[in-house]
PDB file of C-alpha atoms and ligand atoms in Angstrom:
ATOM      1  CA  MET A  69       0.034   0.034   0.047  1.00 97.00           C
ATOM      2  CA  LYS A  70       1.162   3.519  -0.973  1.00 98.00           C
ATOM      3  CA  ILE A  71       0.821   6.611   1.320  1.00 98.00           C
ATOM      4  CA  LEU A  72       0.858   9.828  -0.575  1.00 98.00           C
ATOM      5  CA  PHE A  73       2.442  12.328   1.678  1.00 98.00           C
ATOM      6  CA  ASP A  74       4.739  15.322   1.586  1.00 98.00           C
ATOM      7  CA  ASP A  75       6.477  17.065   4.571  1.00 98.00           C
ATOM      8  CA  LYS A  76       5.005  20.277   3.333  1.00 98.00           C
ATOM      9  CA  PHE A  77       1.545  19.106   4.681  1.00 98.00           C
ATOM     10  CA  TYR A  78       2.966  19.604   8.132  1.00 98.00           C
ATOM     11  CA  GLU A  79       3.048  23.391   7.506  1.00 97.00           C
ATOM     12  CA  SER A  80      -0.003  24.744   9.495  1.00 96.00           C
ATOM     13  CA  ASP A  81       0.087  28.423   8.660  1.00 96.00           C
ATOM     14  CA  TYR A  82      -1.567  28.176   5.266  1.00 97.00           C
ATOM     15  CA  ALA A  83      -4.894  28.657   7.022  1.00 96.00           C
ATOM     16  CA  ASP A  84      -6.225  29.083  10.693  1.00 96.00           C
ATOM     17  CA  ASP A  85      -8.920  26.374  11.062  1.00 97.00           C
ATOM     18  CA  GLY A  86      -9.598  22.725  12.486  1.00 96.00           C
ATOM     19  CA  ALA A  87      -7.892  21.139   9.626  1.00 97.00           C
ATOM     20  CA  SER A  88      -4.755  23.130   9.684  1.00 97.00           C
ATOM     21  CA  VAL A  89      -3.944  22.754  13.408  1.00 97.00           C
ATOM     22  CA  PRO A  90      -0.388  21.936  14.256  1.00 97.00           C
ATOM     23  CA  GLY A  91       0.188  18.260  15.302  1.00 97.00           C
ATOM     24  CA  ARG A  92      -2.819  16.939  13.212  1.00 98.00           C
ATOM     25  CA  LEU A  93      -0.889  15.350  10.332  1.00 98.00           C
ATOM     26  CA  GLU A  94       1.998  14.578  12.777  1.00 98.00           C
ATOM     27  CA  ALA A  95      -0.409  12.400  14.618  1.00 98.00           C
ATOM     28  CA  ILE A  96      -1.423  10.431  11.520  1.00 98.00           C
ATOM     29  CA  MET A  97       1.942  10.006  10.094  1.00 98.00           C
ATOM     30  CA  ALA A  98       3.370   9.030  13.474  1.00 97.00           C
ATOM     31  CA  ALA A  99       0.901   5.950  13.188  1.00 97.00           C
ATOM     32  CA  ILE A 100       0.951   5.137   9.530  1.00 96.00           C
ATOM     33  CA  GLY A 101       4.460   6.287   8.492  1.00 90.00           C
ATOM     34  CA  ALA A 102       6.031   3.669  10.748  1.00 88.00           C
ATOM     35  CA  GLU A 103       4.240   0.743   9.173  1.00 92.00           C
ATOM     36  CA  THR A 104       6.824  -1.302   6.991  1.00 91.00           C
ATOM     37  CA  ALA A 105       4.109  -2.488   4.707  1.00 93.00           C
ATOM     38  CA  PHE A 106       3.134   1.145   3.681  1.00 97.00           C
ATOM     39  CA  GLU A 107       5.553   2.985   1.227  1.00 97.00           C
ATOM     40  CA  VAL A 108       5.383   6.773   1.578  1.00 97.00           C
ATOM     41  CA  VAL A 109       5.333   8.485  -2.016  1.00 97.00           C
ATOM     42  CA  ARG A 110       5.655  12.190  -2.468  1.00 98.00           C
ATOM     43  CA  PRO A 111       2.891  13.706  -4.626  1.00 98.00           C
ATOM     44  CA  GLN A 112       3.338  16.360  -7.364  1.00 98.00           C
ATOM     45  CA  PRO A 113       0.883  19.508  -7.193  1.00 98.00           C
ATOM     46  CA  ALA A 114      -2.186  19.216  -9.332  1.00 98.00           C
ATOM     47  CA  SER A 115      -2.006  21.432 -12.416  1.00 98.00           C
ATOM     48  CA  GLU A 116      -4.312  24.300 -12.759  1.00 98.00           C
ATOM     49  CA  ASP A 117      -5.980  22.453 -15.781  1.00 98.00           C
ATOM     50  CA  ALA A 118      -6.768  19.654 -13.367  1.00 98.00           C
ATOM     51  CA  VAL A 119      -8.116  21.921 -10.665  1.00 98.00           C
ATOM     52  CA  ARG A 120     -10.343  23.530 -13.390  1.00 98.00           C
ATOM     53  CA  LEU A 121     -11.946  20.261 -14.179  1.00 98.00           C
ATOM     54  CA  ALA A 122     -13.836  20.709 -10.869  1.00 98.00           C
ATOM     55  CA  HIS A 123     -13.843  24.376 -10.358  1.00 98.00           C
ATOM     56  CA  THR A 124     -14.776  27.591 -12.264  1.00 98.00           C
ATOM     57  CA  PRO A 125     -11.999  29.872 -13.460  1.00 98.00           C
ATOM     58  CA  ALA A 126     -13.248  32.735 -11.164  1.00 98.00           C
ATOM     59  CA  TYR A 127     -13.025  30.492  -8.058  1.00 98.00           C
ATOM     60  CA  VAL A 128      -9.535  29.269  -8.958  1.00 98.00           C
ATOM     61  CA  ASP A 129      -8.348  32.673  -9.382  1.00 98.00           C
ATOM     62  CA  THR A 130      -9.773  33.768  -6.081  1.00 98.00           C
ATOM     63  CA  VAL A 131      -7.689  31.099  -4.311  1.00 98.00           C
ATOM     64  CA  LYS A 132      -4.663  31.762  -6.490  1.00 98.00           C
ATOM     65  CA  SER A 133      -4.660  35.303  -4.936  1.00 98.00           C
ATOM     66  CA  ASN A 134      -3.548  33.627  -1.795  1.00 98.00           C
ATOM     67  CA  ALA A 135      -0.274  31.880  -2.733  1.00 97.00           C
ATOM     68  CA  PRO A 136       0.375  29.778   0.284  1.00 97.00           C
ATOM     69  CA  LEU A 137      -3.216  28.474   0.229  1.00 98.00           C
ATOM     70  CA  TYR A 138      -3.042  27.816  -3.420  1.00 98.00           C
ATOM     71  CA  ASN A 139       0.240  26.020  -3.100  1.00 98.00           C
ATOM     72  CA  MET A 140      -1.124  23.785  -0.321  1.00 98.00           C
ATOM     73  CA  ALA A 141      -4.446  23.112  -2.070  1.00 98.00           C
ATOM     74  CA  THR A 142      -2.994  22.168  -5.425  1.00 98.00           C
ATOM     75  CA  LEU A 143      -0.560  19.896  -3.511  1.00 98.00           C
ATOM     76  CA  ALA A 144      -3.557  18.218  -1.720  1.00 98.00           C
ATOM     77  CA  ALA A 145      -5.344  17.742  -5.054  1.00 99.00           C
ATOM     78  CA  GLY A 146      -2.055  16.391  -6.490  1.00 98.00           C
ATOM     79  CA  ALA A 147      -1.817  13.774  -3.543  1.00 99.00           C
ATOM     80  CA  ALA A 148      -5.390  12.603  -4.428  1.00 99.00           C
ATOM     81  CA  ILE A 149      -4.559  12.331  -8.039  1.00 99.00           C
ATOM     82  CA  GLY A 150      -1.480  10.388  -7.259  1.00 98.00           C
ATOM     83  CA  ALA A 151      -3.397   8.093  -4.965  1.00 99.00           C
ATOM     84  CA  ALA A 152      -6.031   7.511  -7.642  1.00 98.00           C
ATOM     85  CA  ASN A 153      -3.243   6.650 -10.219  1.00 98.00           C
ATOM     86  CA  VAL A 154      -1.724   4.105  -7.736  1.00 98.00           C
ATOM     87  CA  ALA A 155      -5.205   2.546  -7.322  1.00 98.00           C
ATOM     88  CA  LEU A 156      -5.406   1.968 -11.149  1.00 98.00           C
ATOM     89  CA  THR A 157      -2.497  -0.387 -10.756  1.00 97.00           C
ATOM     90  CA  GLY A 158      -4.388  -2.653  -8.363  1.00 96.00           C
ATOM     91  CA  GLU A 159      -2.431  -1.369  -5.300  1.00 98.00           C
ATOM     92  CA  PRO A 160      -4.351   0.449  -2.566  1.00 98.00           C
ATOM     93  CA  ALA A 161      -3.277   4.053  -1.628  1.00 98.00           C
ATOM     94  CA  PHE A 162      -4.141   6.648   1.125  1.00 98.00           C
ATOM     95  CA  ALA A 163      -3.436  10.323   0.520  1.00 98.00           C
ATOM     96  CA  CYS A 164      -2.584  11.992   3.815  1.00 98.00           C
ATOM     97  CA  LEU A 165      -3.315  15.481   2.974  1.00 98.00           C
ATOM     98  CA  ARG A 166      -4.772  18.789   3.922  1.00 98.00           C
ATOM     99  CA  PRO A 167      -6.636  21.233   3.286  1.00 98.00           C
ATOM    100  CA  PRO A 168      -9.634  18.623   2.855  1.00 98.00           C
ATOM    101  CA  GLY A 169     -12.039  18.888  -0.087  1.00 98.00           C
ATOM    102  CA  HIS A 170     -15.484  17.510   0.328  1.00 98.00           C
ATOM    103  CA  HIS A 171     -17.116  20.813   1.125  1.00 98.00           C
ATOM    104  CA  ALA A 172     -15.532  22.397  -2.112  1.00 98.00           C
ATOM    105  CA  TYR A 173     -18.198  23.278  -4.583  1.00 98.00           C
ATOM    106  CA  ARG A 174     -17.511  24.264  -8.187  1.00 98.00           C
ATOM    107  CA  GLU A 175     -17.374  27.954  -7.453  1.00 98.00           C
ATOM    108  CA  SER A 176     -16.991  28.126  -3.578  1.00 98.00           C
ATOM    109  CA  ALA A 177     -15.928  26.229  -0.518  1.00 98.00           C
ATOM    110  CA  TRP A 178     -16.647  26.142   3.288  1.00 97.00           C
ATOM    111  CA  GLY A 179     -15.674  23.857   6.201  1.00 97.00           C
ATOM    112  CA  TYR A 180     -11.904  24.023   6.117  1.00 98.00           C
ATOM    113  CA  CYS A 181     -11.901  22.927   2.394  1.00 98.00           C
ATOM    114  CA  VAL A 182     -10.468  24.633  -0.748  1.00 98.00           C
ATOM    115  CA  PHE A 183     -10.329  22.354  -3.760  1.00 98.00           C
ATOM    116  CA  CYS A 184     -12.560  19.278  -4.191  1.00 99.00           C
ATOM    117  CA  ASN A 185      -9.594  16.563  -4.060  1.00 99.00           C
ATOM    118  CA  MET A 186     -11.797  13.617  -4.785  1.00 99.00           C
ATOM    119  CA  GLY A 187     -13.562  15.230  -7.578  1.00 98.00           C
ATOM    120  CA  ILE A 188     -10.357  16.538  -9.193  1.00 98.00           C
ATOM    121  CA  ALA A 189      -8.766  13.115  -9.057  1.00 99.00           C
ATOM    122  CA  LEU A 190     -11.656  11.226 -10.386  1.00 98.00           C
ATOM    123  CA  LEU A 191     -12.426  13.877 -13.156  1.00 98.00           C
ATOM    124  CA  GLN A 192      -8.617  13.776 -14.160  1.00 98.00           C
ATOM    125  CA  LEU A 193      -8.660   9.975 -14.554  1.00 98.00           C
ATOM    126  CA  LYS A 194     -11.943  10.309 -16.503  1.00 98.00           C
ATOM    127  CA  GLN A 195     -10.642  12.820 -18.747  1.00 98.00           C
ATOM    128  CA  GLU A 196      -7.562  10.770 -19.478  1.00 98.00           C
ATOM    129  CA  GLY A 197      -9.872   7.999 -20.530  1.00 98.00           C
ATOM    130  CA  LYS A 198      -8.724   5.684 -17.658  1.00 98.00           C
ATOM    131  CA  ILE A 199     -12.118   5.351 -15.913  1.00 98.00           C
ATOM    132  CA  GLU A 200     -15.732   5.686 -16.824  1.00 98.00           C
ATOM    133  CA  SER A 201     -17.420   5.004 -13.704  1.00 98.00           C
ATOM    134  CA  ALA A 202     -16.540   5.238  -9.928  1.00 98.00           C
ATOM    135  CA  PHE A 203     -17.982   4.753  -6.366  1.00 98.00           C
ATOM    136  CA  VAL A 204     -17.277   7.197  -3.593  1.00 98.00           C
ATOM    137  CA  LEU A 205     -17.837   6.450  -0.018  1.00 98.00           C
ATOM    138  CA  ASP A 206     -17.538   9.467   2.322  1.00 98.00           C
ATOM    139  CA  PHE A 207     -17.692   8.561   6.029  1.00 98.00           C
ATOM    140  CA  ASP A 208     -16.915  11.857   7.245  1.00 98.00           C
ATOM    141  CA  ALA A 209     -19.343  13.088   9.820  1.00 97.00           C
ATOM    142  CA  HIS A 210     -20.365  15.808   7.560  1.00 97.00           C
ATOM    143  CA  THR A 211     -22.008  15.231   4.131  1.00 97.00           C
ATOM    144  CA  GLY A 212     -19.604  15.737   1.301  1.00 98.00           C
ATOM    145  CA  ASP A 213     -21.811  18.400  -0.325  1.00 98.00           C
ATOM    146  CA  GLY A 214     -18.900  19.739  -2.518  1.00 98.00           C
ATOM    147  CA  THR A 215     -17.955  16.303  -3.873  1.00 98.00           C
ATOM    148  CA  ARG A 216     -21.610  15.747  -4.911  1.00 98.00           C
ATOM    149  CA  ASP A 217     -21.709  19.262  -6.554  1.00 98.00           C
ATOM    150  CA  VAL A 218     -18.486  18.727  -8.378  1.00 98.00           C
ATOM    151  CA  LEU A 219     -19.612  15.183  -9.707  1.00 98.00           C
ATOM    152  CA  SER A 220     -23.339  15.693 -10.142  1.00 98.00           C
ATOM    153  CA  ASP A 221     -23.263  15.697 -13.721  1.00 98.00           C
ATOM    154  CA  TRP A 222     -21.589  12.110 -13.898  1.00 98.00           C
ATOM    155  CA  LYS A 223     -24.321   9.519 -13.914  1.00 98.00           C
ATOM    156  CA  GLU A 224     -21.818   6.613 -13.592  1.00 98.00           C
ATOM    157  CA  CYS A 225     -20.376   7.928 -10.425  1.00 98.00           C
ATOM    158  CA  HIS A 226     -22.242   6.693  -7.350  1.00 98.00           C
ATOM    159  CA  ILE A 227     -21.821   8.536  -4.123  1.00 98.00           C
ATOM    160  CA  LEU A 228     -22.664   7.345  -0.634  1.00 98.00           C
ATOM    161  CA  ASN A 229     -22.735   9.563   2.598  1.00 98.00           C
ATOM    162  CA  PRO A 230     -24.079   7.119   5.187  1.00 98.00           C
ATOM    163  CA  TYR A 231     -26.431   8.641   7.660  1.00 95.00           C
ATOM    164  CA  ALA A 232     -27.143   5.991  10.113  1.00 97.00           C
ATOM    165  CA  ASP A 233     -26.660   6.894  13.703  1.00 92.00           C
ATOM    166  CA  ASN A 234     -24.879   3.739  15.168  1.00 94.00           C
ATOM    167  CA  SER A 235     -21.993   1.474  14.167  1.00 96.00           C
ATOM    168  CA  GLU A 236     -24.132  -1.536  13.217  1.00 97.00           C
ATOM    169  CA  ALA A 237     -26.594   0.360  11.045  1.00 98.00           C
ATOM    170  CA  TYR A 238     -23.838   2.530   9.453  1.00 98.00           C
ATOM    171  CA  LEU A 239     -21.887  -0.405   8.286  1.00 98.00           C
ATOM    172  CA  LYS A 240     -25.132  -2.087   7.119  1.00 98.00           C
ATOM    173  CA  GLU A 241     -26.030   0.939   5.090  1.00 98.00           C
ATOM    174  CA  ILE A 242     -22.762   0.697   3.214  1.00 98.00           C
ATOM    175  CA  GLN A 243     -23.013  -2.961   2.557  1.00 98.00           C
ATOM    176  CA  ASP A 244     -26.671  -2.518   1.379  1.00 98.00           C
ATOM    177  CA  PHE A 245     -25.715   0.311  -0.910  1.00 98.00           C
ATOM    178  CA  VAL A 246     -22.915  -1.307  -2.674  1.00 97.00           C
ATOM    179  CA  LYS A 247     -25.096  -4.439  -3.310  1.00 97.00           C
ATOM    180  CA  GLY A 248     -27.264  -2.166  -5.290  1.00 96.00           C
ATOM    181  CA  ILE A 249     -24.843  -0.511  -7.646  1.00 96.00           C
ATOM    182  CA  PRO A 250     -23.205  -1.949 -10.682  1.00 95.00           C
ATOM    183  CA  ALA A 251     -19.453  -2.815 -11.095  1.00 98.00           C
ATOM    184  CA  VAL A 252     -17.220   0.331 -11.392  1.00 98.00           C
ATOM    185  CA  ASP A 253     -13.788   1.305 -12.584  1.00 98.00           C
ATOM    186  CA  ILE A 254     -12.547   2.612  -9.233  1.00 98.00           C
ATOM    187  CA  VAL A 255     -13.417   3.114  -5.560  1.00 98.00           C
ATOM    188  CA  GLY A 256     -12.641   6.377  -3.944  1.00 99.00           C
ATOM    189  CA  VAL A 257     -13.013   6.972  -0.128  1.00 99.00           C
ATOM    190  CA  CYS A 258     -13.337  10.258   1.434  1.00 99.00           C
ATOM    191  CA  ALA A 259     -11.982   9.290   4.700  1.00 98.00           C
ATOM    192  CA  GLY A 260     -13.219  11.615   7.436  1.00 98.00           C
ATOM    193  CA  PHE A 261     -12.417  10.555  10.821  1.00 98.00           C
ATOM    194  CA  ASP A 262     -14.623  13.148  12.793  1.00 98.00           C
ATOM    195  CA  SER A 263     -17.317  10.434  12.683  1.00 98.00           C
ATOM    196  CA  TYR A 264     -15.392   8.823  15.414  1.00 98.00           C
ATOM    197  CA  GLN A 265     -17.191   8.525  18.996  1.00 98.00           C
ATOM    198  CA  LYS A 266     -15.034  11.053  20.559  1.00 98.00           C
ATOM    199  CA  ASP A 267     -14.944  13.485  17.703  1.00 98.00           C
ATOM    200  CA  VAL A 268     -17.699  15.856  16.453  1.00 96.00           C
ATOM    201  CA  GLY A 269     -19.703  13.074  14.929  1.00 96.00           C
ATOM    202  CA  ARG A 270     -20.059  10.954  18.179  1.00 96.00           C
ATOM    203  CA  LYS A 271     -20.780   7.736  16.273  1.00 96.00           C
ATOM    204  CA  LEU A 272     -17.962   5.245  15.116  1.00 98.00           C
ATOM    205  CA  THR A 273     -15.305   3.200  16.858  1.00 98.00           C
ATOM    206  CA  THR A 274     -11.859   2.520  15.855  1.00 98.00           C
ATOM    207  CA  PHE A 275     -12.913  -0.835  14.837  1.00 98.00           C
ATOM    208  CA  ASP A 276     -15.671   0.524  12.526  1.00 98.00           C
ATOM    209  CA  PHE A 277     -12.831   2.346  10.651  1.00 98.00           C
ATOM    210  CA  TYR A 278     -11.063  -0.930  10.192  1.00 98.00           C
ATOM    211  CA  CYS A 279     -14.429  -2.505   9.012  1.00 98.00           C
ATOM    212  CA  MET A 280     -15.062   0.105   6.455  1.00 98.00           C
ATOM    213  CA  GLY A 281     -11.513  -0.432   5.184  1.00 98.00           C
ATOM    214  CA  VAL A 282     -12.280  -4.103   4.791  1.00 98.00           C
ATOM    215  CA  LEU A 283     -15.774  -3.505   3.172  1.00 98.00           C
ATOM    216  CA  MET A 284     -14.169  -1.163   0.533  1.00 98.00           C
ATOM    217  CA  LYS A 285     -11.403  -3.672  -0.040  1.00 98.00           C
ATOM    218  CA  GLN A 286     -13.943  -6.476  -0.583  1.00 98.00           C
ATOM    219  CA  PHE A 287     -16.136  -4.213  -2.911  1.00 98.00           C
ATOM    220  CA  ALA A 288     -13.180  -3.067  -4.949  1.00 98.00           C
ATOM    221  CA  LYS A 289     -12.053  -6.758  -5.360  1.00 98.00           C
ATOM    222  CA  LYS A 290     -15.452  -7.944  -6.375  1.00 98.00           C
ATOM    223  CA  ALA A 291     -16.626  -5.130  -8.474  1.00 98.00           C
ATOM    224  CA  ALA A 292     -13.778  -2.576  -9.283  1.00 98.00           C
ATOM    225  CA  HIS A 293     -10.696  -4.506 -10.409  1.00 97.00           C
ATOM    226  CA  GLN A 294      -9.263  -4.210  -6.967  1.00 98.00           C
ATOM    227  CA  ARG A 295      -8.800  -0.439  -7.448  1.00 98.00           C
ATOM    228  CA  ARG A 296      -9.254   1.625  -4.484  1.00 98.00           C
ATOM    229  CA  PHE A 297      -7.771   4.705  -2.797  1.00 99.00           C
ATOM    230  CA  ALA A 298      -8.675   6.945   0.126  1.00 99.00           C
ATOM    231  CA  ILE A 299      -8.028  10.677   0.923  1.00 98.00           C
ATOM    232  CA  LEU A 300      -8.147  12.326   4.170  1.00 98.00           C
ATOM    233  CA  GLU A 301     -11.052  14.686   5.055  1.00 98.00           C
ATOM    234  CA  GLY A 302     -11.987  15.715   8.602  1.00 98.00           C
ATOM    235  CA  GLY A 303     -10.818  14.255  11.977  1.00 98.00           C
ATOM    236  CA  TYR A 304     -10.073  16.509  14.848  1.00 98.00           C
ATOM    237  CA  TYR A 305      -9.821  14.341  18.010  1.00 98.00           C
ATOM    238  CA  LEU A 306      -5.987  14.208  17.824  1.00 98.00           C
ATOM    239  CA  PRO A 307      -5.323  11.716  20.700  1.00 98.00           C
ATOM    240  CA  ASP A 308      -6.990   8.813  18.614  1.00 98.00           C
ATOM    241  CA  LEU A 309      -6.676  10.163  15.136  1.00 98.00           C
ATOM    242  CA  GLY A 310      -3.574   8.267  14.249  1.00 98.00           C
ATOM    243  CA  LYS A 311      -4.805   4.845  15.408  1.00 98.00           C
ATOM    244  CA  ASN A 312      -8.117   5.495  13.617  1.00 98.00           C
ATOM    245  CA  VAL A 313      -6.423   6.138  10.281  1.00 98.00           C
ATOM    246  CA  LEU A 314      -4.054   3.167  10.889  1.00 98.00           C
ATOM    247  CA  ALA A 315      -7.122   0.983  11.559  1.00 98.00           C
ATOM    248  CA  PHE A 316      -8.808   1.962   8.313  1.00 98.00           C
ATOM    249  CA  CYS A 317      -5.482   1.497   6.216  1.00 98.00           C
ATOM    250  CA  HIS A 318      -5.067  -1.925   7.819  1.00 98.00           C
ATOM    251  CA  GLY A 319      -8.563  -2.883   6.718  1.00 98.00           C
ATOM    252  CA  PHE A 320      -8.161  -1.240   3.314  1.00 98.00           C
ATOM    253  CA  GLN A 321      -4.716  -2.743   2.263  1.00 97.00           C
TER     254      GLN A 321
HETATM  255 ZN1  LIG B 504     -16.192  16.595   8.749  1.00 84.38          ZN
END
C-alpha cells in the first residue's frame, strides 16, 4: 500500500482552522508512517488545468490570489490524483493531505476545504480515459456536499454519505448500498475521521474504521478490479486520530 504524503503538509500556517492545526498530520504520520508495509510516496501538485476540471476559473483565481493557500491546496489535489493513479495499478493508496476537499463546490468552498480533491482526482482520470465509472464512499461526519456538486453531472459516479446513527446500522447501510450498484472502474473513499465516537460525529469506533476499510477492499475486489484509494477529509480528535487512520488502512490494504 502506498501513502501519498509530503512534509509540506505539516505546515499549518496556510490557514487558521480545524484542519490546519499543528500536530494533526504529525499524529497520523506517526501511526501510519512507521508501518513497513506502507511505502510513502511524495505527490506532485495538481496542475491548474486539473483543478479547473472541478472548479470555475473565477474561483480558482480567487484561491490563487493567496499563494500559500493555493500551493497547499494544489499539492493536496495532486496527492489525491497520485493516490488514484496508484489505485489503477491494483495497489491500494491513502493520501494523507490537507486542506480537505469534500465541502468544496465548483465555485466556492466552506468547512476548511479549498479544492475538491476527490472530484479533481476522479475527473482527471475520466478525462484521460482511464475510468468511466466510480463509487465514492464518504464516511466523514459531515455530508460531502462539495463532492456531490462537483460530480453531479456524472451519472456513472455513485456516491454514498451514510447517515445511520450507530455503528451497526452505519456499516449495514454501506453494505446494502454497494449491493445495489453496478461494477465500477474505481473506488474512492473520502475518509473523514470526525465521525469517531470522541470527535464531533460521536458515532463510530476505531474498529468501525477498520471494518469500512475491509468493506471497501472487498467491494473493490468484487466489482472494481481491486482499484481503491482513500483521501483524508476531517478528523479532529488528535489523541486517537493516528490509530483510527491506521485501523482504516489496515482494513483497506
Ligand atoms: Zn467533517
